[in-house]
mmCIF file of C-alpha atoms in Angstrom:
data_model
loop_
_atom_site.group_PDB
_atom_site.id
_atom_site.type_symbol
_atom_site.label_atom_id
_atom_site.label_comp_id
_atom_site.label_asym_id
_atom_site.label_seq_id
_atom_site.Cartn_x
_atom_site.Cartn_y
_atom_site.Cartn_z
ATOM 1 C CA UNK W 1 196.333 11.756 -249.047
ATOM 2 C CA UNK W 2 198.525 14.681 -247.875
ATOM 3 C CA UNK W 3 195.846 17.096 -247.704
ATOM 4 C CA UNK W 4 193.270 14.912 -245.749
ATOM 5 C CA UNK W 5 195.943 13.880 -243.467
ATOM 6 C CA UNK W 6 196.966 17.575 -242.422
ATOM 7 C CA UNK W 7 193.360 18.632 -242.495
ATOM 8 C CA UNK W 8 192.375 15.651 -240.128
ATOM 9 C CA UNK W 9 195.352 16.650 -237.859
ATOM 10 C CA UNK W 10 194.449 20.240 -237.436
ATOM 11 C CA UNK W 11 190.986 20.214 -236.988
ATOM 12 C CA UNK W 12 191.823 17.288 -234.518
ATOM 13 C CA UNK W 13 194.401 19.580 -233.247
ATOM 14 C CA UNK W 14 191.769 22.648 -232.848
ATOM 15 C CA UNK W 15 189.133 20.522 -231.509
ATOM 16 C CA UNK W 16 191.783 19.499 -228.497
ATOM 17 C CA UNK W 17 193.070 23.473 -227.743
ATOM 18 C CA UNK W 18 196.019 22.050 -228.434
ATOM 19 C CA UNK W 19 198.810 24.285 -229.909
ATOM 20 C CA UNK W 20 201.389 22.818 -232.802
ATOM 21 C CA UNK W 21 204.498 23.383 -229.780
ATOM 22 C CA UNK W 22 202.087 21.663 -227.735
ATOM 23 C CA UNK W 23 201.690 18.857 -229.550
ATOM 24 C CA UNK W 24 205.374 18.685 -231.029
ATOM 25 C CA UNK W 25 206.548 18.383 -227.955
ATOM 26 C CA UNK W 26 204.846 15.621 -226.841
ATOM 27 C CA UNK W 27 205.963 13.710 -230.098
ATOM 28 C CA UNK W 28 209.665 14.879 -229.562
ATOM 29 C CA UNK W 29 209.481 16.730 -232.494
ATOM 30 C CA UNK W 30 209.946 20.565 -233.995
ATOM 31 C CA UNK W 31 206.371 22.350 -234.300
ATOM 32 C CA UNK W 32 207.831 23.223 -238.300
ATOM 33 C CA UNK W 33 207.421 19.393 -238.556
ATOM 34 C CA UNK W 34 204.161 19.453 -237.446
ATOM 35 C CA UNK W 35 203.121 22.877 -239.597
ATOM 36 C CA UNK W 36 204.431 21.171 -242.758
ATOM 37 C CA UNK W 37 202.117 17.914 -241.824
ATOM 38 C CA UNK W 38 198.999 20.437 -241.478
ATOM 39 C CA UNK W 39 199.781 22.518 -244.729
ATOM 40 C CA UNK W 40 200.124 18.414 -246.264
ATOM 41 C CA UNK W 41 203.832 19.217 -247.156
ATOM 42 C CA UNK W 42 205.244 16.270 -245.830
ATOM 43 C CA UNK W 43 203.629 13.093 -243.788
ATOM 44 C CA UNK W 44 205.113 11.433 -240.416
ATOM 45 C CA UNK W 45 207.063 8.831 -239.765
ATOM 46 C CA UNK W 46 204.640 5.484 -240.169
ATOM 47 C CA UNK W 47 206.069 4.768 -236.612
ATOM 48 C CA UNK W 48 204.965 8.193 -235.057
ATOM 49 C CA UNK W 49 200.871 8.022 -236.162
ATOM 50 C CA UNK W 50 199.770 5.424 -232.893
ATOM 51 C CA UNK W 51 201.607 7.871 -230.879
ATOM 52 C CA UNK W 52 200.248 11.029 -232.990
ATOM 53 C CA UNK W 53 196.536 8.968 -232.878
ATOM 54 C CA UNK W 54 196.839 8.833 -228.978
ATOM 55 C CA UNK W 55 197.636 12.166 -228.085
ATOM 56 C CA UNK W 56 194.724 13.463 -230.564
ATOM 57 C CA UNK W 57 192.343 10.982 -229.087
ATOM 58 C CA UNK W 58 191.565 9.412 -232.697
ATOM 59 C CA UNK W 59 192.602 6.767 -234.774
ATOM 60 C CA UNK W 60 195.232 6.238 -236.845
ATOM 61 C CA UNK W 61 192.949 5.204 -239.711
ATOM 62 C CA UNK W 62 190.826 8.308 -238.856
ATOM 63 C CA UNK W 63 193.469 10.651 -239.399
ATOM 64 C CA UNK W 64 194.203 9.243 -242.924
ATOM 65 C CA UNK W 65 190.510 9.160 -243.713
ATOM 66 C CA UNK W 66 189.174 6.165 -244.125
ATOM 67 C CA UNK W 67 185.464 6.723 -242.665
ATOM 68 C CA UNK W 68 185.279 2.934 -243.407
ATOM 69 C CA UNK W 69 187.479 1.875 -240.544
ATOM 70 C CA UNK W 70 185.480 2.533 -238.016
ATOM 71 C CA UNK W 71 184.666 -1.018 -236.415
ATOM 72 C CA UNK W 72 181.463 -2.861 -236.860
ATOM 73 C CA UNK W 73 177.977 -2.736 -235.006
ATOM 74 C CA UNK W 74 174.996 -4.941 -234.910
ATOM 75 C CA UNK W 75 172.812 -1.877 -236.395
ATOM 76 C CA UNK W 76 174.714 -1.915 -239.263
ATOM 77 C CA UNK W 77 171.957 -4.305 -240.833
ATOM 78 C CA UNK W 78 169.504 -4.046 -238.826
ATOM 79 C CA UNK W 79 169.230 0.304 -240.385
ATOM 80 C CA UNK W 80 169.658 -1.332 -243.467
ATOM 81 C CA UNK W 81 165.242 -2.238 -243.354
ATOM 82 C CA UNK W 82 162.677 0.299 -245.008
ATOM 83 C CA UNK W 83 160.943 0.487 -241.637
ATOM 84 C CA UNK W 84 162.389 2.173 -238.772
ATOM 85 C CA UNK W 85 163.937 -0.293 -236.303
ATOM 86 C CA UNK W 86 163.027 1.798 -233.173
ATOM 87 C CA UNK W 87 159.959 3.216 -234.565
ATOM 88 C CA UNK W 88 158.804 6.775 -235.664
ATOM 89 C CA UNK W 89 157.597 8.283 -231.838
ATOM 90 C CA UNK W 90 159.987 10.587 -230.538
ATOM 91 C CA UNK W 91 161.816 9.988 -227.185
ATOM 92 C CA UNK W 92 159.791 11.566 -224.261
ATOM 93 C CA UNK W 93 162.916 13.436 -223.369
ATOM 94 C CA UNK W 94 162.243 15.442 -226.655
ATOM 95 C CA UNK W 95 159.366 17.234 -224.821
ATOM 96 C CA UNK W 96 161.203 17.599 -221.922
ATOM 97 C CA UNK W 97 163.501 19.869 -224.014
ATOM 98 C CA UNK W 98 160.123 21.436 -225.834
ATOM 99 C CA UNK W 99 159.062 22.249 -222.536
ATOM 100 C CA UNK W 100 161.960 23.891 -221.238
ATOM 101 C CA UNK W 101 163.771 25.215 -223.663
ATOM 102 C CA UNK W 102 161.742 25.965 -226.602
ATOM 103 C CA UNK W 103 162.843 27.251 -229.891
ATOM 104 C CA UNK W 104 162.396 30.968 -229.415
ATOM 105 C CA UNK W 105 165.692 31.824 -231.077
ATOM 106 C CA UNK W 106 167.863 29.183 -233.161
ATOM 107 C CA UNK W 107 169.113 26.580 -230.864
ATOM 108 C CA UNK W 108 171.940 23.914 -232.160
ATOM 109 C CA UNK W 109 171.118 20.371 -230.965
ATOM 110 C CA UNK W 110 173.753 17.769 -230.974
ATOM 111 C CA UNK W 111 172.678 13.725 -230.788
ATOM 112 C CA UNK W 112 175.413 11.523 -229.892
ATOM 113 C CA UNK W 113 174.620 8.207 -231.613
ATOM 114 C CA UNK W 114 171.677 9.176 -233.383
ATOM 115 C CA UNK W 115 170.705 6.051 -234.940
ATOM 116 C CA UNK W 116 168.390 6.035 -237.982
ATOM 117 C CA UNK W 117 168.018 9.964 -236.849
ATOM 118 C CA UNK W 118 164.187 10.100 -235.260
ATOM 119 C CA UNK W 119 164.836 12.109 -232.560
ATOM 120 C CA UNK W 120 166.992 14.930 -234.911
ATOM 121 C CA UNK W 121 164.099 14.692 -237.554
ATOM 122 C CA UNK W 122 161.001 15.269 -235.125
ATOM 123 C CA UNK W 123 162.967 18.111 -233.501
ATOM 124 C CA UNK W 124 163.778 19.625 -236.392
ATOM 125 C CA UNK W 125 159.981 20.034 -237.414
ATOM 126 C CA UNK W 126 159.478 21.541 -234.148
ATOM 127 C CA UNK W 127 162.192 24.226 -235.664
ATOM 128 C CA UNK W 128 165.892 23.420 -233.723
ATOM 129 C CA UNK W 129 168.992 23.279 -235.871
ATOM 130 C CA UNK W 130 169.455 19.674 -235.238
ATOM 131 C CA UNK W 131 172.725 17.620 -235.789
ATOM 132 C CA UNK W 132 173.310 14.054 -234.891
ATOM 133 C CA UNK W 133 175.990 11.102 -235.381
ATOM 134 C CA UNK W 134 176.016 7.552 -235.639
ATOM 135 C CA UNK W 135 178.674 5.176 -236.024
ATOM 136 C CA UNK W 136 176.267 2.843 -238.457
ATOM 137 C CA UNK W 137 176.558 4.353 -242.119
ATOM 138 C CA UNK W 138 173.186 2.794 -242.911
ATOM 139 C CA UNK W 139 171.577 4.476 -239.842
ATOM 140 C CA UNK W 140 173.707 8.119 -241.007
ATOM 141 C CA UNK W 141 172.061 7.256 -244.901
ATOM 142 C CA UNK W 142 168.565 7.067 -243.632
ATOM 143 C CA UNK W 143 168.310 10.259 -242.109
ATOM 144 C CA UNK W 144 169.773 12.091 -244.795
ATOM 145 C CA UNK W 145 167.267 10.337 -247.000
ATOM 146 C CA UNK W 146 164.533 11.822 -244.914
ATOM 147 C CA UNK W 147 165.521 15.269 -244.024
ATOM 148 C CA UNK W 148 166.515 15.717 -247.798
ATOM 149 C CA UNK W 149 162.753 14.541 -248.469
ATOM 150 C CA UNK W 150 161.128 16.618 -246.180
ATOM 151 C CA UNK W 151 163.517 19.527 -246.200
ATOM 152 C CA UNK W 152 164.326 19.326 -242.689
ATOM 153 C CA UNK W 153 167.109 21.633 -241.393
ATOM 154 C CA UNK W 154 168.582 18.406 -239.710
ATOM 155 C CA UNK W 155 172.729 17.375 -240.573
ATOM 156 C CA UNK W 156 174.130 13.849 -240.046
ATOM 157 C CA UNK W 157 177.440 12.215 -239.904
ATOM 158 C CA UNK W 158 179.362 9.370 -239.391
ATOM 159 C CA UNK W 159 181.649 9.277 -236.425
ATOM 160 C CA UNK W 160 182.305 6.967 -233.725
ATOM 161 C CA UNK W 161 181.866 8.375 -230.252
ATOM 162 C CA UNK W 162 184.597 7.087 -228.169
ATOM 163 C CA UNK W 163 186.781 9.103 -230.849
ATOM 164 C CA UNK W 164 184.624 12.204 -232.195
ATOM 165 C CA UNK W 165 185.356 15.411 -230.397
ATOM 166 C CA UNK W 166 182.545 18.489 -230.725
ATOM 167 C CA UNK W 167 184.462 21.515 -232.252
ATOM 168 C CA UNK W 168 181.661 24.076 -231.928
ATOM 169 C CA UNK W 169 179.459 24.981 -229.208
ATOM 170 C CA UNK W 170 175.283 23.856 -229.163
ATOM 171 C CA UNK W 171 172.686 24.480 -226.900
ATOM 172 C CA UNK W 172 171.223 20.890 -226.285
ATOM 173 C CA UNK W 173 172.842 17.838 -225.758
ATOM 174 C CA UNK W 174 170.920 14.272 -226.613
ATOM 175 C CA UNK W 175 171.600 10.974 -225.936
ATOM 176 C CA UNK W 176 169.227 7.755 -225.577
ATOM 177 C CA UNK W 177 170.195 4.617 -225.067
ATOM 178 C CA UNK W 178 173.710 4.575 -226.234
ATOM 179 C CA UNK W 179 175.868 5.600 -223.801
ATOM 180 C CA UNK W 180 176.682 2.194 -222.363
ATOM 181 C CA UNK W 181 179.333 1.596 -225.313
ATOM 182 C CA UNK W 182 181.277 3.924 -223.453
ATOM 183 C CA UNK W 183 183.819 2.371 -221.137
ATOM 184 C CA UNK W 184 183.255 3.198 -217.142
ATOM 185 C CA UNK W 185 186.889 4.729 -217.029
ATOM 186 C CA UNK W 186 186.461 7.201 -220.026
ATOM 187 C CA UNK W 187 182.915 8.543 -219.195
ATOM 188 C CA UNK W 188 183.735 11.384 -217.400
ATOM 189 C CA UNK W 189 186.467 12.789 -219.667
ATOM 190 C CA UNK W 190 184.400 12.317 -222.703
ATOM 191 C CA UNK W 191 181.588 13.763 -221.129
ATOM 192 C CA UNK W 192 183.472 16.958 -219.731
ATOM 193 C CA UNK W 193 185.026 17.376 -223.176
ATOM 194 C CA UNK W 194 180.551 17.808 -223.978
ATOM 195 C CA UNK W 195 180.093 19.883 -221.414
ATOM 196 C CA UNK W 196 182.814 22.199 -222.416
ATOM 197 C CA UNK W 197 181.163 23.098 -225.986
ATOM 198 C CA UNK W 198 177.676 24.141 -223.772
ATOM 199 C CA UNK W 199 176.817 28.151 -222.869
ATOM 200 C CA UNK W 200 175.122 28.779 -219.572
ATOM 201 C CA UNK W 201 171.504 27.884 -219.761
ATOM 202 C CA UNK W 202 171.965 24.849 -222.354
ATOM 203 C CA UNK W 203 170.333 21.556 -221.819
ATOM 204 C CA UNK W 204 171.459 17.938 -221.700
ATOM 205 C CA UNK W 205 169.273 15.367 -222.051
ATOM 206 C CA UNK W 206 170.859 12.111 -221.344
ATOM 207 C CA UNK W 207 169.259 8.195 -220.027
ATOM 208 C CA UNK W 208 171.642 5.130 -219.867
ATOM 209 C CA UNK W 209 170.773 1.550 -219.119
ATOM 210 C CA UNK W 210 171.492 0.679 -215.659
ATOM 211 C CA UNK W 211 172.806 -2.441 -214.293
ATOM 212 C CA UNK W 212 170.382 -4.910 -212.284
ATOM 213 C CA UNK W 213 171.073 -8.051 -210.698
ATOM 214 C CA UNK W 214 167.303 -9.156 -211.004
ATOM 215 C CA UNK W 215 167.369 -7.757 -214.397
ATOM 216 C CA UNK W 216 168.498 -10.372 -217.545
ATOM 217 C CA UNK W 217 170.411 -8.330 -220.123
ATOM 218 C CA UNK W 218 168.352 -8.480 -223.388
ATOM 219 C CA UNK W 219 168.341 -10.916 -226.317
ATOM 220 C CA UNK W 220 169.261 -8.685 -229.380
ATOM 221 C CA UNK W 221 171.788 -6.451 -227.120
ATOM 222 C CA UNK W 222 175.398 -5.567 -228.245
ATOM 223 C CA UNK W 223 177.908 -4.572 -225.465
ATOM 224 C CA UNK W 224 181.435 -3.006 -225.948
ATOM 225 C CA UNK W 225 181.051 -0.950 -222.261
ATOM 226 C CA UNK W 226 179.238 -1.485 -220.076
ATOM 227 C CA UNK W 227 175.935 -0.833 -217.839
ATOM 228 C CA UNK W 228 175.820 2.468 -215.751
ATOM 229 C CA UNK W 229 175.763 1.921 -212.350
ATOM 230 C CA UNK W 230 172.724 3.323 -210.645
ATOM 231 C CA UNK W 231 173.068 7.268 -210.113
ATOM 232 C CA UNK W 232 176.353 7.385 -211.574
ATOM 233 C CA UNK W 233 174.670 9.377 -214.322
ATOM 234 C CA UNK W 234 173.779 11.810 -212.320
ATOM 235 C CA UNK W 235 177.571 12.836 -210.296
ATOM 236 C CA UNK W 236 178.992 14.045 -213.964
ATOM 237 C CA UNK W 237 176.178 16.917 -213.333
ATOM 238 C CA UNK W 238 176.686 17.532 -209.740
ATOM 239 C CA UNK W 239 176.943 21.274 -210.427
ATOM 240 C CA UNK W 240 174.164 21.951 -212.904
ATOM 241 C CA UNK W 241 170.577 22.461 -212.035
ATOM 242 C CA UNK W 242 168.192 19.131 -212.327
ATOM 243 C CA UNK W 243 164.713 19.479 -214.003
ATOM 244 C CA UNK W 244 164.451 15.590 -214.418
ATOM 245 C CA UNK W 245 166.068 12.957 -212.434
ATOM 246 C CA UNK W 246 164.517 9.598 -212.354
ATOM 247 C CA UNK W 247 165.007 5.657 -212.569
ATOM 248 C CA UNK W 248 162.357 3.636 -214.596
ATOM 249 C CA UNK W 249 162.179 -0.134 -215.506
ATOM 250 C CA UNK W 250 159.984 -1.045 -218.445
ATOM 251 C CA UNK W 251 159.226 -3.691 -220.777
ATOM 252 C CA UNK W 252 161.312 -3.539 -224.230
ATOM 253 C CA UNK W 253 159.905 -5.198 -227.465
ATOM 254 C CA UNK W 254 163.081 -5.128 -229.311
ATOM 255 C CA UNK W 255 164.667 -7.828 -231.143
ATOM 256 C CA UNK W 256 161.236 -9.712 -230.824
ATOM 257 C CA UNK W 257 161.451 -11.292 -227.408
ATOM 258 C CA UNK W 258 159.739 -9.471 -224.394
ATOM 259 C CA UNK W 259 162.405 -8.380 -221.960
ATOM 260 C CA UNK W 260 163.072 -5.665 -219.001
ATOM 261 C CA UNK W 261 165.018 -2.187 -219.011
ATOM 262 C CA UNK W 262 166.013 0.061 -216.179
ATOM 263 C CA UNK W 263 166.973 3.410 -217.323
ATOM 264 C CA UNK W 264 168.328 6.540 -215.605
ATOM 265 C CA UNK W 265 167.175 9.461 -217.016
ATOM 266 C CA UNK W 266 168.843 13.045 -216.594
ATOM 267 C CA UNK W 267 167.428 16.550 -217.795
ATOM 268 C CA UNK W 268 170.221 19.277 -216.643
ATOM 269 C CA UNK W 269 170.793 22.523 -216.947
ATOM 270 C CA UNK W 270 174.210 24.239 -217.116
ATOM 271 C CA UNK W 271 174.012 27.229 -214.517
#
């Protein structure tokens, strides 16, 4: 349990730029305390790991390691099918990212909640390094399944992303249709922490659902955030250069009863 715990805490730690003084002294406690936690010499106080959880911007549970903890989601079972619950066609934003920045040289693409992984796996064919993460385990087990079986360079994990912090840097960011389970007032700060891991010339390539008062929310949908707000998308990329920048409603299938969607949809480019 020792070692877990200190190697959760200091690639948490890392991931942050956050020295061991740093972080002592925000605990009110001696950095040695916090080097013996890493090297899994000693553990903390059970009173100090909510307060040790909040400054790393994790859990408590995550820190000890128990994947399991993470809470529950309505994909869960619905991952859990043969068939693929959104379908096999990519997202059209994959040939956006095709188009503009093809795979020339190895390029590291990172999808935040990547579902049962169809996005990853398509790119991956069209030769990107592909990595993507899902809070559903039987989503994450399903693309393993089918990368291992057709030997796709394409890695998937579990993590949940109001916690999971990118510790490397990647050329492409991806994201469809999950960004609404992030609350309104972390957005930007989980986004900037994104942004940080991406070189000049890297490409996002982001849509969220937008709120519409002559739009009914959908049948089979799950909320923990909340809608985007029209264009609010868009001011977290002020600065970077727009390829794609559009709002579209269409008609959704999912669940099995007909319904509406209005999306924004964002291709930028950090300059």
């Amino acid at each position: 349990m020792q070692n877990i715990f200190g190697q959760n805490l200091l690639n948490r730690r890392k991931a942050l730029g956050m020295t061991q003084e740093q972080l002592a002294a925000k605990l009110k406690v001696s950095f040695q305390a916090v080097s013996k936690w890493e090297r899994g010499e000693t553990l903390p106080d059970i009173k100090l790991l909510p307060a040790l959880a909040s400054q790393l911007g994790t859990s408590a549970d995550s820190l000890l390691g128990y994947e399991g903890a993470a809470p529950a989601t309505i994909y869960e079972e619905r991952y859990r099918t043969q068939e693929l619950y959104w379908g096999g066609e990519p997202n059209e934003m994959c040939y956006d990212i095709l188009r503009l920045l093809p795979p020339t040289r190895p390029l590291k693409v990172l999808d935040i909640g990547c579902g049962e992984g169809k996005d990853m796996l398509f790119l991956a064919r069209c030769g990107y390094l592909t990595t993507g993460f899902d809070i559903a385990a039987s989503g994450i087990t399903k693309a393993k399944n089918f990368a291992a079986k057709a030997r796709l360079n394409a890695e998937f994990f579990r993590a949940d992303m109001l916690s999971y912090t990118p510790t490397e840097e990647f050329d492409i960011l991806f994201a469809s249709g999950v960004l609404h389970y992030l609350p309104p007032q972390k957005r930007r700060s989980i986004i900037a922490a994104y942004q940080s891991k991406m070189p000049r010339g890297s490409l996002c390539a982001l849509n969220v659902f937008v709120d519409k008062p002559f739009i009914k929310m959908p049948p089979d949908e799950e909320i923990d955030g909340a809608y985007w707000q029209s264009g609010e998308l868009f001011t977290l990329f002020s600065d970077w250069k727009f390829h794609r920048c559009e709002q579209v409603i269409f008609d959704c299938n999912s669940g099995g009863v007909p319904h509406q969607h209005c999306m924004d949809i964002l291709i930028a480019q950090k300059m």
